[in-house]
Short mmCIF file of C-alpha atoms in Angstrom, two decimals:
data_model
loop_
_atom_site.label_atom_id
_atom_site.label_comp_id
_atom_site.label_asym_id
_atom_site.label_seq_id
_atom_site.Cartn_x
_atom_site.Cartn_y
_atom_site.Cartn_z
CA UNK A 1 35.21 4.40 -0.55
CA UNK A 2 35.92 0.88 -1.81
CA UNK A 3 33.42 -1.29 -3.39
CA UNK A 4 33.62 -5.77 -3.06
CA UNK A 5 32.61 -7.68 -5.99
CA UNK A 6 29.79 -10.65 -5.53
CA UNK A 7 28.95 -13.62 -8.59
CA UNK A 8 24.83 -13.19 -8.53
CA UNK A 9 22.74 -14.20 -11.15
CA UNK A 10 19.50 -11.39 -11.62
CA UNK A 11 16.85 -14.19 -13.14
CA UNK A 12 13.30 -13.57 -13.51
CA UNK A 13 11.03 -16.30 -11.84
CA UNK A 14 7.27 -15.63 -12.95
CA UNK A 15 6.13 -12.35 -12.65
CA UNK A 16 8.99 -11.30 -10.02
CA UNK A 17 12.62 -10.70 -10.40
CA UNK A 18 15.60 -11.25 -8.26
CA UNK A 19 19.31 -11.20 -7.31
CA UNK A 20 19.96 -15.14 -6.88
CA UNK A 21 23.08 -15.76 -4.40
CA UNK A 22 26.03 -18.99 -4.00
CA UNK A 23 25.32 -19.04 -0.07
CA UNK A 24 29.51 -19.78 -0.18
CA UNK A 25 29.72 -16.21 -2.02
CA UNK A 26 28.26 -14.22 0.52
CA UNK A 27 29.88 -13.91 4.58
CA UNK A 28 28.07 -15.59 6.68
CA UNK A 29 26.52 -13.26 9.16
CA UNK A 30 23.25 -12.02 8.33
CA UNK A 31 24.02 -8.01 8.83
CA UNK A 32 26.95 -8.19 6.35
CA UNK A 33 24.78 -10.10 4.14
CA UNK A 34 21.50 -7.70 4.40
CA UNK A 35 23.98 -4.56 3.65
CA UNK A 36 25.02 -6.95 0.05
CA UNK A 37 21.35 -7.09 -0.40
CA UNK A 38 20.28 -3.61 0.23
CA UNK A 39 23.38 -2.26 -1.38
CA UNK A 40 23.04 -4.21 -4.80
CA UNK A 41 19.53 -3.71 -5.31
CA UNK A 42 19.67 0.45 -4.30
CA UNK A 43 17.38 0.90 -0.90
CA UNK A 44 17.24 2.67 1.25
CA UNK A 45 15.61 4.66 -1.08
CA UNK A 46 13.57 7.80 -0.03
CA UNK A 47 12.39 8.37 -3.73
CA UNK A 48 11.05 4.68 -4.11
CA UNK A 49 12.77 3.85 -7.22
CA UNK A 50 16.63 2.10 -6.07
CA UNK A 51 18.54 4.08 -8.85
CA UNK A 52 21.70 3.54 -6.83
CA UNK A 53 20.94 -0.23 -7.58
CA UNK A 54 18.93 -3.08 -9.69
CA UNK A 55 16.47 -2.86 -8.00
CA UNK A 56 12.78 -2.24 -9.75
CA UNK A 57 10.76 0.60 -7.12
CA UNK A 58 7.71 -2.03 -6.61
CA UNK A 59 8.21 -5.03 -4.20
CA UNK A 60 8.31 -7.62 -7.17
CA UNK A 61 11.64 -6.43 -8.82
CA UNK A 62 13.28 -6.20 -4.96
CA UNK A 63 14.17 -9.70 -3.96
CA UNK A 64 17.10 -11.58 -3.58
CA UNK A 65 17.38 -15.18 -2.75
CA UNK A 66 19.81 -17.45 -1.46
CA UNK A 67 20.87 -21.12 -2.97
CA UNK A 68 23.53 -23.41 -1.44
CA UNK A 69 23.91 -27.11 -0.48
CA UNK A 70 21.00 -28.90 1.41
CA UNK A 71 20.84 -29.10 4.87
CA UNK A 72 17.75 -31.27 4.87
CA UNK A 73 17.83 -35.07 3.54
CA UNK A 74 15.16 -34.91 1.02
CA UNK A 75 15.86 -31.61 -0.48
CA UNK A 76 18.98 -31.15 -3.33
CA UNK A 77 19.11 -27.57 -1.91
CA UNK A 78 18.31 -24.99 0.46
CA UNK A 79 16.92 -21.76 -0.47
CA UNK A 80 16.53 -18.38 1.41
CA UNK A 81 14.25 -15.96 0.74
CA UNK A 82 14.50 -12.15 1.41
CA UNK A 83 12.05 -9.29 0.58
CA UNK A 84 14.44 -6.17 0.80
CA UNK A 85 12.70 -2.90 1.65
CA UNK A 86 12.52 -0.09 -1.03
CA UNK A 87 12.22 2.51 1.21
CA UNK A 88 13.94 1.59 4.47
CA UNK A 89 17.39 -0.65 5.46
CA UNK A 90 15.51 -3.47 6.45
CA UNK A 91 15.61 -7.67 4.17
CA UNK A 92 12.26 -9.34 5.65
CA UNK A 93 13.21 -12.83 5.83
CA UNK A 94 9.69 -14.50 7.46
CA UNK A 95 7.37 -15.83 4.49
CA UNK A 96 8.41 -17.30 0.79
CA UNK A 97 8.08 -15.52 -2.33
CA UNK A 98 6.47 -18.75 -4.99
CA UNK A 99 7.49 -16.56 -8.07
CA UNK A 100 10.64 -16.50 -7.11
CA UNK A 101 10.64 -20.39 -5.79
CA UNK A 102 10.21 -20.82 -9.79
CA UNK A 103 13.93 -20.07 -10.69
CA UNK A 104 15.33 -21.92 -7.64
CA UNK A 105 15.25 -25.18 -9.84
CA UNK A 106 16.66 -24.09 -13.29
CA UNK A 107 19.39 -21.93 -11.16
CA UNK A 108 20.29 -25.05 -9.12
CA UNK A 109 21.13 -27.15 -12.31
CA UNK A 110 22.50 -24.68 -14.22
CA UNK A 111 25.09 -23.59 -11.94
CA UNK A 112 26.26 -27.16 -11.31
CA UNK A 113 24.13 -27.38 -8.22
CA UNK A 114 22.20 -30.56 -8.97
CA UNK A 115 23.33 -32.73 -11.86
CA UNK A 116 20.20 -33.29 -14.32
CA UNK A 117 20.49 -35.72 -17.46
CA UNK A 118 17.93 -36.50 -20.02
CA UNK A 119 15.10 -34.12 -21.17
CA UNK A 120 13.97 -33.60 -18.02
CA UNK A 121 14.83 -32.05 -13.96
CA UNK A 122 13.13 -32.25 -11.11
CA UNK A 123 14.41 -30.39 -8.08
CA UNK A 124 13.54 -30.83 -4.51
CA UNK A 125 14.34 -27.25 -2.71
CA UNK A 126 13.93 -26.91 0.86
CA UNK A 127 12.40 -23.52 1.85
CA UNK A 128 14.48 -22.12 4.63
CA UNK A 129 12.04 -18.84 5.27
CA UNK A 130 9.33 -21.87 6.05
CA UNK A 131 10.55 -24.77 6.45
CA UNK A 132 8.23 -26.52 3.52
CA UNK A 133 9.38 -28.81 0.49
CA UNK A 134 9.02 -27.44 -3.25
CA UNK A 135 9.44 -29.68 -5.67
CA UNK A 136 10.21 -27.66 -9.09
CA UNK A 137 9.40 -30.44 -12.80
CA UNK A 138 10.63 -28.83 -15.85
CA UNK A 139 12.51 -29.45 -19.62
CA UNK A 140 15.87 -29.42 -19.85
CA UNK A 141 17.59 -28.88 -23.65
CA UNK A 142 21.28 -29.22 -23.86
CA UNK A 143 21.62 -30.48 -19.85
CA UNK A 144 20.18 -26.79 -18.78
CA UNK A 145 17.01 -25.25 -18.02
CA UNK A 146 15.03 -25.22 -21.10
CA UNK A 147 13.78 -21.37 -21.75
CA UNK A 148 12.04 -21.78 -25.22
CA UNK A 149 8.73 -23.07 -24.80
CA UNK A 150 4.51 -22.18 -25.05
CA UNK A 151 3.89 -21.69 -22.13
CA UNK A 152 2.00 -18.00 -21.47
CA UNK A 153 2.51 -16.68 -18.48
CA UNK A 154 -0.50 -13.43 -17.83
CA UNK A 155 2.39 -10.08 -16.52
CA UNK A 156 5.21 -11.62 -18.81
CA UNK A 157 5.71 -10.70 -22.30
CA UNK A 158 6.41 -13.88 -24.54
CA UNK A 159 6.35 -17.09 -23.87
CA UNK A 160 8.47 -19.47 -21.88
CA UNK A 161 9.22 -23.43 -21.22
CA UNK A 162 6.71 -24.75 -18.05
CA UNK A 163 8.13 -25.12 -14.35
CA UNK A 164 5.53 -27.15 -13.07
CA UNK A 165 6.07 -25.87 -8.65
CA UNK A 166 4.47 -28.39 -6.08
CA UNK A 167 4.52 -27.05 -2.68
CA UNK A 168 3.99 -29.93 -0.19
CA UNK A 169 2.51 -29.83 3.04
CA UNK A 170 1.96 -26.02 2.47
CA UNK A 171 -0.41 -25.43 5.81
CA UNK A 172 0.88 -23.13 8.45
CA UNK A 173 4.01 -22.37 6.57
CA UNK A 174 4.96 -19.45 8.73
CA UNK A 175 2.56 -19.46 12.26
CA UNK A 176 2.21 -23.37 12.32
CA UNK A 177 -1.68 -23.40 11.47
CA UNK A 178 -3.86 -23.23 8.82
CA UNK A 179 -6.32 -21.03 10.66
CA UNK A 180 -3.54 -18.55 12.40
CA UNK A 181 -6.98 -17.16 14.18
CA UNK A 182 -8.54 -20.57 15.01
CA UNK A 183 -11.48 -19.22 12.94
CA UNK A 184 -12.53 -19.60 9.96
CA UNK A 185 -13.45 -16.09 9.74
CA UNK A 186 -12.85 -13.07 11.85
CA UNK A 187 -13.92 -9.04 12.21
CA UNK A 188 -12.10 -6.41 12.38
CA UNK A 189 -12.25 -2.60 12.47
CA UNK A 190 -10.78 -0.54 10.00
CA UNK A 191 -10.67 3.22 10.08
CA UNK A 192 -12.98 5.24 7.72
CA UNK A 193 -14.06 1.96 6.54
CA UNK A 194 -15.87 0.23 9.83
CA UNK A 195 -16.23 -3.50 11.01
CA UNK A 196 -15.73 -6.20 8.65
CA UNK A 197 -15.27 -10.13 8.00
CA UNK A 198 -12.18 -11.64 6.96
CA UNK A 199 -10.77 -14.74 6.60
CA UNK A 200 -7.06 -15.51 7.91
CA UNK A 201 -5.08 -18.02 6.22
CA UNK A 202 -2.11 -19.37 5.97
CA UNK A 203 -1.31 -21.18 3.12
CA UNK A 204 2.98 -21.36 1.93
CA UNK A 205 2.20 -17.80 2.97
CA UNK A 206 -0.65 -16.03 5.51
CA UNK A 207 -3.12 -14.12 3.93
CA UNK A 208 -5.64 -11.89 5.26
CA UNK A 209 -8.73 -12.07 2.27
CA UNK A 210 -11.50 -9.53 2.78
CA UNK A 211 -14.71 -8.39 0.54
CA UNK A 212 -13.47 -5.45 -2.06
CA UNK A 213 -17.10 -3.90 -1.95
CA UNK A 214 -16.27 -2.99 1.63
CA UNK A 215 -13.46 -0.67 0.42
CA UNK A 216 -15.47 0.40 -2.14
CA UNK A 217 -14.13 -1.68 -5.17
CA UNK A 218 -15.80 -3.53 -7.17
CA UNK A 219 -12.84 -6.28 -7.42
CA UNK A 220 -11.82 -5.74 -10.46
CA UNK A 221 -9.72 -2.49 -11.35
CA UNK A 222 -6.98 -2.66 -12.42
CA UNK A 223 -3.43 -2.01 -9.71
CA UNK A 224 -2.77 1.56 -11.27
CA UNK A 225 -6.71 2.33 -10.57
CA UNK A 226 -6.42 1.09 -7.20
CA UNK A 227 -2.92 2.51 -6.67
CA UNK A 228 -4.69 6.25 -7.53
CA UNK A 229 -6.72 5.53 -4.40
CA UNK A 230 -4.24 6.72 -1.65
CA UNK A 231 -7.31 5.94 0.63
CA UNK A 232 -8.09 2.76 -0.14
CA UNK A 233 -4.34 1.52 -0.35
CA UNK A 234 -4.33 3.56 2.99
CA UNK A 235 -7.07 1.25 4.79
CA UNK A 236 -5.35 -2.26 3.03
CA UNK A 237 -2.22 -1.08 5.26
CA UNK A 238 -4.35 -0.64 8.14
CA UNK A 239 -6.09 -3.94 7.52
CA UNK A 240 -2.35 -5.97 6.94
CA UNK A 241 -1.31 -4.40 10.40
CA UNK A 242 -4.37 -5.39 11.96
CA UNK A 243 -4.11 -9.19 10.60
CA UNK A 244 -1.02 -9.35 11.18
CA UNK A 245 -1.22 -8.73 15.20
CA UNK A 246 -4.74 -11.35 14.89
CA UNK A 247 -2.64 -13.89 13.50
CA UNK A 248 0.33 -13.41 16.17
CA UNK A 249 2.62 -12.58 13.67
CA UNK A 250 4.19 -9.10 14.59
CA UNK A 251 2.80 -6.38 17.14
CA UNK A 252 0.76 -3.51 15.87
CA UNK A 253 4.72 -1.27 16.00
CA UNK A 254 6.28 -4.34 14.52
CA UNK A 255 3.66 -4.63 11.98
CA UNK A 256 4.89 -1.23 10.70
CA UNK A 257 8.42 -1.27 10.84
CA UNK A 258 9.52 -4.65 10.90
CA UNK A 259 7.31 -6.53 9.45
CA UNK A 260 6.23 -4.63 6.26
CA UNK A 261 5.67 -7.52 3.20
CA UNK A 262 3.02 -10.20 5.82
CA UNK A 263 0.63 -11.04 6.10
CA UNK A 264 -0.43 -10.25 1.98
CA UNK A 265 -3.69 -8.62 1.34
CA UNK A 266 -6.49 -9.56 -0.93
CA UNK A 267 -9.58 -8.66 -1.43
CA UNK A 268 -12.23 -10.94 -2.94
CA UNK A 269 -14.91 -11.01 -5.17
CA UNK A 270 -17.13 -13.44 -6.99
CA UNK A 271 -16.37 -14.27 -11.02
CA UNK A 272 -16.70 -11.11 -13.36
CA UNK A 273 -16.15 -10.11 -16.68
CA UNK A 274 -13.19 -7.67 -17.06
CA UNK A 275 -11.75 -5.94 -20.01
CA UNK A 276 -7.93 -5.16 -19.57
CA UNK A 277 -6.59 -2.10 -20.53
CA UNK A 278 -4.49 -3.83 -23.06
CA UNK A 279 -7.49 -4.98 -24.82
CA UNK A 280 -7.64 -8.41 -23.27
CA UNK A 281 -10.50 -9.60 -21.58
CA UNK A 282 -11.47 -12.36 -19.55
CA UNK A 283 -14.50 -13.73 -18.82
CA UNK A 284 -16.79 -14.56 -15.71
CA UNK A 285 -17.44 -17.85 -16.34
CA UNK A 286 -13.88 -18.21 -16.69
CA UNK A 287 -12.83 -18.13 -13.39
CA UNK A 288 -13.67 -19.25 -10.38
CA UNK A 289 -13.15 -16.05 -8.21
CA UNK A 290 -11.57 -12.50 -8.66
CA UNK A 291 -8.58 -11.31 -6.38
CA UNK A 292 -6.63 -7.95 -6.24
CA UNK A 293 -3.83 -8.38 -4.04
CA UNK A 294 -1.43 -6.29 -2.37
CA UNK A 295 2.28 -6.90 -1.52
CA UNK A 296 4.35 -4.90 0.44
CA UNK A 297 1.83 -2.40 0.91
CA UNK A 298 1.54 -2.10 -3.17
CA UNK A 299 -1.23 -3.42 -5.19
CA UNK A 300 0.15 -6.45 -6.70
CA UNK A 301 0.14 -6.05 -10.60
CA UNK A 302 -1.02 -9.35 -10.94
CA UNK A 303 -0.72 -12.09 -8.11
CA UNK A 304 1.89 -12.70 -5.61
CA UNK A 305 2.27 -16.68 -6.67
CA UNK A 306 2.49 -17.33 -2.04
CA UNK A 307 -1.11 -15.63 -2.16
CA UNK A 308 -2.81 -17.46 -5.30
CA UNK A 309 -2.29 -20.70 -3.78
CA UNK A 310 -3.43 -19.42 -0.51
CA UNK A 311 -6.32 -18.37 -2.48
CA UNK A 312 -7.21 -21.55 -4.24
CA UNK A 313 -6.64 -23.48 -0.85
CA UNK A 314 -9.40 -20.53 0.76
CA UNK A 315 -11.61 -21.43 -1.99
CA UNK A 316 -11.65 -25.17 -0.98
CA UNK A 317 -12.17 -24.36 2.99
CA UNK A 318 -15.72 -24.05 4.21
CA UNK A 319 -16.52 -21.46 6.31
CA UNK A 320 -14.17 -18.90 4.79
CA UNK A 321 -14.42 -16.19 2.35
CA UNK A 322 -12.90 -17.59 -0.01
CA UNK A 323 -15.92 -20.33 0.04
CA UNK A 324 -18.36 -17.80 -0.05
CA UNK A 325 -17.28 -15.51 -2.87
CA UNK A 326 -16.00 -18.30 -4.93
CA UNK A 327 -16.98 -21.00 -7.65
CA UNK A 328 -15.62 -24.53 -6.45
CA UNK A 329 -14.91 -26.67 -9.25
CA UNK A 330 -16.55 -29.88 -8.95
CA UNK A 331 -14.29 -31.93 -11.37
CA UNK A 332 -11.26 -31.87 -9.20
CA UNK A 333 -9.31 -28.98 -11.90
CA UNK A 334 -7.54 -26.52 -10.68
CA UNK A 335 -9.27 -22.55 -8.91
CA UNK A 336 -8.90 -20.40 -11.69
CA UNK A 337 -7.94 -16.84 -10.05
CA UNK A 338 -8.97 -13.98 -11.91
CA UNK A 339 -6.46 -11.09 -11.52
CA UNK A 340 -4.88 -7.87 -12.16
CA UNK A 341 -3.26 -8.66 -15.35
CA UNK A 342 -5.11 -12.06 -16.61
CA UNK A 343 -6.06 -15.48 -15.00
CA UNK A 344 -3.88 -18.67 -13.00
CA UNK A 345 -5.25 -21.65 -12.14
CA UNK A 346 -3.80 -22.91 -9.01
CA UNK A 347 -4.50 -26.86 -7.74
CA UNK A 348 -5.03 -27.16 -3.94
CA UNK A 349 -5.42 -30.66 -2.38
CA UNK A 350 -7.69 -30.28 0.56
CA UNK A 351 -8.13 -33.29 3.33
CA UNK A 352 -9.16 -34.33 6.59
CA UNK A 353 -12.94 -33.71 6.95
CA UNK A 354 -13.41 -31.36 10.00
CA UNK A 355 -10.02 -31.05 10.50
CA UNK A 356 -8.64 -29.81 6.71
CA UNK A 357 -5.94 -29.80 5.73
CA UNK A 358 -4.03 -28.61 2.53
CA UNK A 359 -1.72 -31.35 1.60
CA UNK A 360 -0.05 -29.53 -1.83
CA UNK A 361 -0.45 -26.22 -3.81
CA UNK A 362 0.14 -26.76 -7.60
CA UNK A 363 1.13 -24.41 -9.87
CA UNK A 364 2.79 -23.46 -13.26
CA UNK A 365 5.31 -20.54 -14.24
CA UNK A 366 8.10 -19.83 -16.19
CA UNK A 367 11.60 -18.04 -15.72
CA UNK A 368 14.74 -16.93 -17.25
CA UNK A 369 18.34 -16.67 -16.59
CA UNK A 370 18.86 -12.53 -17.35
CA UNK A 371 22.61 -12.17 -16.45
CA UNK A 372 25.16 -13.65 -14.82
CA UNK A 373 28.25 -11.51 -12.95
CA UNK A 374 29.43 -9.51 -10.60
CA UNK A 375 27.40 -7.20 -8.44
CA UNK A 376 29.27 -4.17 -6.31
CA UNK A 377 28.54 -3.48 -2.71
CA UNK A 378 30.77 -0.91 -1.10
CA UNK A 379 32.17 -2.45 1.94
CA UNK A 380 31.67 0.49 4.40
CA UNK A 381 27.99 0.72 3.35
#
């Protein structure tokens, strides 16, 4: 079967990796594009290894991004994110990836889509998945996005040049509502768990929050420890499906077959001391809340960035589980989230009084261009 070549850049953004394509280098039709994305990442793979492509067999390494000219006057580029299912012929476009968002500004500058000079760039990114604007601020070195720096990102070896991301007006990014169910708390019944309280919040991406204790967890387990509990993984998937229906994202059948990446699932517990397998540790006094997240049915090794932003807002939203279990800083500093690989400070500006509104969410990441070249996809696949 003949193959066609497509220019692409392989990039790490935050704690994820993606193949990044320029819009002009792809066919116009969604179906044709999806076939390319599936083939280049090696999906579907029943063995969930993606050996026939560049995917890594886990959700954070099975992503694509398409960048092109802006369709809005207040943006420098358009950016579309796609979550590629590992074991199914499915590319999902509902919602954004915050980690991959960190790669888009540097990609746009390095590819000449945005002109930048001096020692700093500020790129306004229109995320077409959510219709929201993201502002990426980062350093330049010889006219290109700086890579070297002293910012350490938990979950990524070494250090890099910081990229400050500001997600503007991120509330209701997917559902159009900050509280998709209309309430700060709801109850659901999960098989083998029982009836539990949850909070459904949509900031950057819709996320369902529940108490880790309701699933028999302390909340400080590693991703590997949770993955070794298939009962918990299955129960969290049932929670995701139930929340997708409650939030109006999908029917139950659609949530099980077509919309497998949303909502994100986050199990919460109060700040706690944690010792990691690496030998590092985290003190309860240094975090404001503890979270273990699931992405596309898998325990996340760190935290999806959009889920972290949603959690930071949740902690500041009265009546939610995040507000109950978390500690709200009184000095306006970032919310520090303890996750499976370390900690992550996230800014969330919440206003509006009785009708709360999330004005912005901010976070710092790093990114690095790993490869530039051509990827191949069978023309008849």
